[in-house]
mmCIF file of N, CA and C in Angstrom:
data_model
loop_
_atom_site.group_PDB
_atom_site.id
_atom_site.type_symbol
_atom_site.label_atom_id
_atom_site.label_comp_id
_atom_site.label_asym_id
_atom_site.label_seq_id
_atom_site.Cartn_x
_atom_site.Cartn_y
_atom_site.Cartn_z
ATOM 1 N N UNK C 24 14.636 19.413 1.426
ATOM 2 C CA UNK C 24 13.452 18.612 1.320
ATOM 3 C C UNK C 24 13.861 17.250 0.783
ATOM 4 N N UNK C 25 13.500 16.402 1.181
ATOM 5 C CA UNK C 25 13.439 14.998 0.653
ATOM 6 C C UNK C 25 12.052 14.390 0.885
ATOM 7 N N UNK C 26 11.972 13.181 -0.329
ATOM 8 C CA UNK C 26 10.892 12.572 -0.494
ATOM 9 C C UNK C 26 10.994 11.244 -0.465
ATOM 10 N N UNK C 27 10.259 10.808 1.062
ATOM 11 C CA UNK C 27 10.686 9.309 0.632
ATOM 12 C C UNK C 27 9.765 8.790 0.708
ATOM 13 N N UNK C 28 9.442 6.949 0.036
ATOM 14 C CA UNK C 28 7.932 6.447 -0.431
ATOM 15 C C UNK C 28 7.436 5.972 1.159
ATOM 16 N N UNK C 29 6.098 6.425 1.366
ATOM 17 C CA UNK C 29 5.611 6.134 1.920
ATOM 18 C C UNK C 29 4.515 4.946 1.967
ATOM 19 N N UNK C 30 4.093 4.262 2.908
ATOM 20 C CA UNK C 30 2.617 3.591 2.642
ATOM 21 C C UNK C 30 1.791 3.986 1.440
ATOM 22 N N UNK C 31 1.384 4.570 1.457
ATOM 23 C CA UNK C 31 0.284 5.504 0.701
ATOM 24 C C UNK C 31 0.513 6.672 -0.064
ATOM 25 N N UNK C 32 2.008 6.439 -1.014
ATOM 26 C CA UNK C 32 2.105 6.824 -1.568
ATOM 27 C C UNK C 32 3.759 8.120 -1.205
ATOM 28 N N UNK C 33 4.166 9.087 -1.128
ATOM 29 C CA UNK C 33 4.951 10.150 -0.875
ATOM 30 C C UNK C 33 5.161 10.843 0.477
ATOM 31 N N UNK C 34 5.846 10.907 0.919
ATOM 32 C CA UNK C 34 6.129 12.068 2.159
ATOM 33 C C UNK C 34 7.377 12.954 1.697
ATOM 34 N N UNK C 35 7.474 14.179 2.114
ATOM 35 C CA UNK C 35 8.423 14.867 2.296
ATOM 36 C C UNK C 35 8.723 15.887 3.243
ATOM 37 N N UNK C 36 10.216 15.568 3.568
ATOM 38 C CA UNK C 36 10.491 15.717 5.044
ATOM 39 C C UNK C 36 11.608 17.084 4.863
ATOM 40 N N UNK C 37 11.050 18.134 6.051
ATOM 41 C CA UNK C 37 11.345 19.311 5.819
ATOM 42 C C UNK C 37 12.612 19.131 7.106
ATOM 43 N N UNK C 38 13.290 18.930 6.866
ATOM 44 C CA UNK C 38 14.589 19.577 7.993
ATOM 45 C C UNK C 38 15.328 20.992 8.299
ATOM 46 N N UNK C 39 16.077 21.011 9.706
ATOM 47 C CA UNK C 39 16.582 22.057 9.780
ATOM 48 C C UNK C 39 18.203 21.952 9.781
ATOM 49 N N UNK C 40 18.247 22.482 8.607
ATOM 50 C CA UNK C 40 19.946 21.521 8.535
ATOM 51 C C UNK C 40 20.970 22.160 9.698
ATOM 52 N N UNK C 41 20.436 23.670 10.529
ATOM 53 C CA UNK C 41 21.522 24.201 11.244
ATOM 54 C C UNK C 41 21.348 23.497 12.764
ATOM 55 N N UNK C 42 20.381 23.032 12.717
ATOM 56 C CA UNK C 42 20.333 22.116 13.995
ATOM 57 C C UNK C 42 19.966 20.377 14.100
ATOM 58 N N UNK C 43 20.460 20.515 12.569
ATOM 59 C CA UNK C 43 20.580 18.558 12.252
ATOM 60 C C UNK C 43 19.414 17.957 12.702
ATOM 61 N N UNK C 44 17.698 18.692 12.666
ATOM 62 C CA UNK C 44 16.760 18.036 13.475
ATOM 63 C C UNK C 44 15.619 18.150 12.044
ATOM 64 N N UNK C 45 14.777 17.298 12.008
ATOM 65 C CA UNK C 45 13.591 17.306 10.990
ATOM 66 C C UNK C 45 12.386 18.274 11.630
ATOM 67 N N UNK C 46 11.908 18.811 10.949
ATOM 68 C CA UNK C 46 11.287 20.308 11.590
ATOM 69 C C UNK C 46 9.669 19.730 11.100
ATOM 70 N N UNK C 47 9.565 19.120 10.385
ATOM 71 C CA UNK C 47 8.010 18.173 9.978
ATOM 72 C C UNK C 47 8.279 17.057 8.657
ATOM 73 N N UNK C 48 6.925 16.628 8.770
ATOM 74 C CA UNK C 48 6.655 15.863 7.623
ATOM 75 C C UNK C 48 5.543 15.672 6.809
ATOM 76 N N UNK C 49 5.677 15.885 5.395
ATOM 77 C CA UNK C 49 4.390 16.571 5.104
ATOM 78 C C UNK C 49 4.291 15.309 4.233
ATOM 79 N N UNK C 50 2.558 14.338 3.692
ATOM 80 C CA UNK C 50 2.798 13.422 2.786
ATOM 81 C C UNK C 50 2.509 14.557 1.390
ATOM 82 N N UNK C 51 2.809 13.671 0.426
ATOM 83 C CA UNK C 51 2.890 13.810 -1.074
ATOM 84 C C UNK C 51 4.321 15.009 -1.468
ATOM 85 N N UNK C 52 4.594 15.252 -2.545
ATOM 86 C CA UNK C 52 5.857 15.631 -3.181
ATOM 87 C C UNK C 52 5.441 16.636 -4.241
ATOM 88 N N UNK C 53 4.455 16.918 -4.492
ATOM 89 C CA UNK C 53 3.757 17.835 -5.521
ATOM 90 C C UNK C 53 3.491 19.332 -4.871
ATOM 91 N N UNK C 54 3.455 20.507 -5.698
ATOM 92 C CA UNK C 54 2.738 21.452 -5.388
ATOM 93 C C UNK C 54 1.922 21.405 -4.541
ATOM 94 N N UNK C 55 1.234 20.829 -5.225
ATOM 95 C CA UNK C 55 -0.243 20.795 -4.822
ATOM 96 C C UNK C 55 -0.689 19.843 -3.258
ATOM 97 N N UNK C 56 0.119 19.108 -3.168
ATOM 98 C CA UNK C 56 0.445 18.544 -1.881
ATOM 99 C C UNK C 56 0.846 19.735 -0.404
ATOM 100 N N UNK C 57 2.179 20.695 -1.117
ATOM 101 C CA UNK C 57 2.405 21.134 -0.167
ATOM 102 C C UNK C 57 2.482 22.230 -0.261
ATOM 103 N N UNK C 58 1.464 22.935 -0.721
ATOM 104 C CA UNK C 58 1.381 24.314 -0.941
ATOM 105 C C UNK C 58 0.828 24.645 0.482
ATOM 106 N N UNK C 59 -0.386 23.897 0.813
ATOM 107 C CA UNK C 59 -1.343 24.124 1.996
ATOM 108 C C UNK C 59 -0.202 24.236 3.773
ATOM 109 N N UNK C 60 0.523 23.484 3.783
ATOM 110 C CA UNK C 60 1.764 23.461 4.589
ATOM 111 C C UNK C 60 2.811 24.902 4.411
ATOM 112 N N UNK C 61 3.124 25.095 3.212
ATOM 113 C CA UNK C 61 4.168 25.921 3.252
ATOM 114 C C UNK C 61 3.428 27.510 3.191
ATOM 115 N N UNK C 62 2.102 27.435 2.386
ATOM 116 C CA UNK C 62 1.802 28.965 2.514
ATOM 117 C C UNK C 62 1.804 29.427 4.417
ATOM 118 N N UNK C 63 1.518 28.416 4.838
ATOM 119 C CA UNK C 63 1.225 28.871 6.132
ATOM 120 C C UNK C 63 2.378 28.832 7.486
ATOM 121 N N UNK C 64 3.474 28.464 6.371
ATOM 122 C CA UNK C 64 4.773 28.347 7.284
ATOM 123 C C UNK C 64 5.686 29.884 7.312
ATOM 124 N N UNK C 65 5.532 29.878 8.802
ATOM 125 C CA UNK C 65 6.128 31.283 9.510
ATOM 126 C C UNK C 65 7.702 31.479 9.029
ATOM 127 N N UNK C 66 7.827 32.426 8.715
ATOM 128 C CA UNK C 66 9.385 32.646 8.831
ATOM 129 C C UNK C 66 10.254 32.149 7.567
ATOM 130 N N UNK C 67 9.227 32.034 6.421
ATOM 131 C CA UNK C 67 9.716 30.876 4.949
ATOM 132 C C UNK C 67 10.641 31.871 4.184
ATOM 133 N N UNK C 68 10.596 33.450 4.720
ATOM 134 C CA UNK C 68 10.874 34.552 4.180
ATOM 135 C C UNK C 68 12.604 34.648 4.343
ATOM 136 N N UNK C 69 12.586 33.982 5.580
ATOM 137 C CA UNK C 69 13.913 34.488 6.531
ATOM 138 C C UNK C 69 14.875 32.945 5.694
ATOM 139 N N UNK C 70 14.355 31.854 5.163
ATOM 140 C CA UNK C 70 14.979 30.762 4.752
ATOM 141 C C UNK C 70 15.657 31.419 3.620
ATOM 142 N N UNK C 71 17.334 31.034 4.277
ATOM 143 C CA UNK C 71 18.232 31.489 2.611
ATOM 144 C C UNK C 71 18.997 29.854 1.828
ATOM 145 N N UNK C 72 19.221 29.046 2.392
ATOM 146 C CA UNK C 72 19.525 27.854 1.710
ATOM 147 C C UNK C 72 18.554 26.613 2.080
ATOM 148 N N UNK C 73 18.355 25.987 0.567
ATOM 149 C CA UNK C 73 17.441 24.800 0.689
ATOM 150 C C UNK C 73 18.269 23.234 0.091
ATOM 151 N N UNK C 74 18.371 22.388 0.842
ATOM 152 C CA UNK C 74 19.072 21.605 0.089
ATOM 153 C C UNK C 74 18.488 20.411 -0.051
ATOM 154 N N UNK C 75 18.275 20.076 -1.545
ATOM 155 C CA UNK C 75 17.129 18.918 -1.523
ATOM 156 C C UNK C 75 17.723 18.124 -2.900
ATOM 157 N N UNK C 76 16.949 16.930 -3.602
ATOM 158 C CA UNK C 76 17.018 16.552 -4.894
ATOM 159 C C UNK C 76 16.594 17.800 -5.807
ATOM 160 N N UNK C 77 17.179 17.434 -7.081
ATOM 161 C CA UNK C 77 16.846 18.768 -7.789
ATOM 162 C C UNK C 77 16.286 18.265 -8.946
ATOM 163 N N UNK C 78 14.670 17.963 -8.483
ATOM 164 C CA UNK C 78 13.544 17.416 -9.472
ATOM 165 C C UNK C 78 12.674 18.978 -9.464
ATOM 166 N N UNK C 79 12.419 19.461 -10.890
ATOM 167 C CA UNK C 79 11.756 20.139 -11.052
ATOM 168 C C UNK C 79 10.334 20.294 -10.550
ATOM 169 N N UNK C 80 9.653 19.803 -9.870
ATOM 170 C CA UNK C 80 8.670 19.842 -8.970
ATOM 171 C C UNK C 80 9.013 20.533 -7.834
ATOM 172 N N UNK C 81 10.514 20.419 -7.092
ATOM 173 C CA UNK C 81 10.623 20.540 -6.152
ATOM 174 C C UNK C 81 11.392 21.864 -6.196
ATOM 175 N N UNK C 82 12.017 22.379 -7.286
ATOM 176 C CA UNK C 82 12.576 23.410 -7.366
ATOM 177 C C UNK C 82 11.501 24.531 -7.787
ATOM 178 N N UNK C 83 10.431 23.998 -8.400
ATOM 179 C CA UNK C 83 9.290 25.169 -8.531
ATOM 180 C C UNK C 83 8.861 25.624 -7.352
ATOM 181 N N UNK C 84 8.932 24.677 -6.413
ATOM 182 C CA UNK C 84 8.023 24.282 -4.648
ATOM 183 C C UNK C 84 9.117 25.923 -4.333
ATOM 184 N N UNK C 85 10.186 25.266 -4.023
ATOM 185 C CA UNK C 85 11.194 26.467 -3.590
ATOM 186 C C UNK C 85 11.269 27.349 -4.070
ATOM 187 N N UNK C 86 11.167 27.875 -4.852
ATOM 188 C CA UNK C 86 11.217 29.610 -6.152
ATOM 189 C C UNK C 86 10.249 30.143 -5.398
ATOM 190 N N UNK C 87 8.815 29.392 -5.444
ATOM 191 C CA UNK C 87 7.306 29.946 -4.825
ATOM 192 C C UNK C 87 7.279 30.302 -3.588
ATOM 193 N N UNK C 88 7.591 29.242 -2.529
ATOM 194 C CA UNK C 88 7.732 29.677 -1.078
ATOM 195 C C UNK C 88 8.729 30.191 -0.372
ATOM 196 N N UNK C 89 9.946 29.570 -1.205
ATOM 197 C CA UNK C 89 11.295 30.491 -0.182
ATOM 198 C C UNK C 89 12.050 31.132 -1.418
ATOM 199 N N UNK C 90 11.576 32.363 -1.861
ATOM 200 C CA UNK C 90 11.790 33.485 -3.049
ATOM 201 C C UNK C 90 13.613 33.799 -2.712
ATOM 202 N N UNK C 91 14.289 33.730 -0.941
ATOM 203 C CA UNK C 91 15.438 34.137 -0.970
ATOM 204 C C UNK C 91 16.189 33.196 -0.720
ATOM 205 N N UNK C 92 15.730 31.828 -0.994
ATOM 206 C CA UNK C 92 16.778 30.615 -0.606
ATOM 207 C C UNK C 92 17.004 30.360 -2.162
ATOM 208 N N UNK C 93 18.548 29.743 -1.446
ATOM 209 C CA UNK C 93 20.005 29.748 -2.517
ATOM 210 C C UNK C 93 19.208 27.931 -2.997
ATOM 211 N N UNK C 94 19.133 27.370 -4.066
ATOM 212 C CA UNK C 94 18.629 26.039 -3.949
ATOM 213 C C UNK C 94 20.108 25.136 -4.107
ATOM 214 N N UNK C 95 20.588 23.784 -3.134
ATOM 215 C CA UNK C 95 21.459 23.413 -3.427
ATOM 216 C C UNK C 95 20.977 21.550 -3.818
ATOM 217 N N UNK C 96 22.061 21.228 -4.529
ATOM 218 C CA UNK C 96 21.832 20.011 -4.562
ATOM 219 C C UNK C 96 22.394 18.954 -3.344
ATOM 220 N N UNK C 97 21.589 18.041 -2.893
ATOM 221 C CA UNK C 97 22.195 17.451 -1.807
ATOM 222 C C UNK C 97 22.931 16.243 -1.929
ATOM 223 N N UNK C 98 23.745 16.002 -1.224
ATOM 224 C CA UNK C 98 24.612 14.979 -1.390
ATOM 225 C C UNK C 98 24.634 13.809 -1.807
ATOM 226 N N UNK C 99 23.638 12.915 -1.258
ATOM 227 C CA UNK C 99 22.858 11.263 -2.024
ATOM 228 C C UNK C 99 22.894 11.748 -3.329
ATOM 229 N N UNK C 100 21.855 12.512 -4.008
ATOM 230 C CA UNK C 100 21.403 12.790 -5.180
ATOM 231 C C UNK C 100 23.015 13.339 -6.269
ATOM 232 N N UNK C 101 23.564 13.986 -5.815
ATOM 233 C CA UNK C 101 24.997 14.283 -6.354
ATOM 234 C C UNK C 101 25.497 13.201 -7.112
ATOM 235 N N UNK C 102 26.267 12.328 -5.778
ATOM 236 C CA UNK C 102 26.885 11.223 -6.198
ATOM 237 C C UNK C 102 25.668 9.931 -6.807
ATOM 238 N N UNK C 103 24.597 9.647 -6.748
ATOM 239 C CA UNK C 103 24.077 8.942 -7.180
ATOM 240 C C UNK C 103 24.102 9.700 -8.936
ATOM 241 N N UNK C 104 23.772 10.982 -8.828
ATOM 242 C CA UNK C 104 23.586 11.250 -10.706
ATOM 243 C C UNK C 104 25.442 10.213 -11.500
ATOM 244 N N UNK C 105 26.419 11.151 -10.843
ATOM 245 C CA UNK C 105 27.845 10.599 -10.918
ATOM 246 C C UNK C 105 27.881 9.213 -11.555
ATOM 247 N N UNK C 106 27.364 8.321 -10.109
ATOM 248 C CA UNK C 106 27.655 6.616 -10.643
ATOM 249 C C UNK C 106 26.799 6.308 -11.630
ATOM 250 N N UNK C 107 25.697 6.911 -11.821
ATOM 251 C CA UNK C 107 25.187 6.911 -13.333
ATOM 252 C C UNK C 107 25.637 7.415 -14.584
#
């Protein structure tokens, strides 16, 4: 998952990393934003790795909807903590 600023505020963009393609885009970055999206996403069961920033918003998001994905940190966010 990534979140990037939108017009009007947040989007976050759900990809499929085994076929390098963005699978949707949902706006806002909160629970509560994308609960309505993910309760109703097919197959969230079968997701075993998620690789996103690792902001506690977003790692609660993942615990809740994908209970058997591994959470990883993604690469930008890595080296950006680093040069800080």
């Amino acid at each position: 998952m990534v979140s990037k600023r939108a017009l009007n505020g947040f989007a976050t963009t759900f990809c499929d990393l085994a076929k390098h393609k963005v699978y949707d885009v949902v706006l806002g970055r909160s629970q509560l934003a994308l609960e309505s999206f993910l309760s109703r996403l097919k197959g969230r069961h079968k997701v075993r790795v998620v690789c996103m920033d690792l902001s506690s918003t977003y790692r609660a998001v993942v615990r809740k909807f994908f209970p058997n994905a591994l959470i990883v940190a993604d690469r930008f966010h890595v080296i950006r903590l680093i040069l800080q």
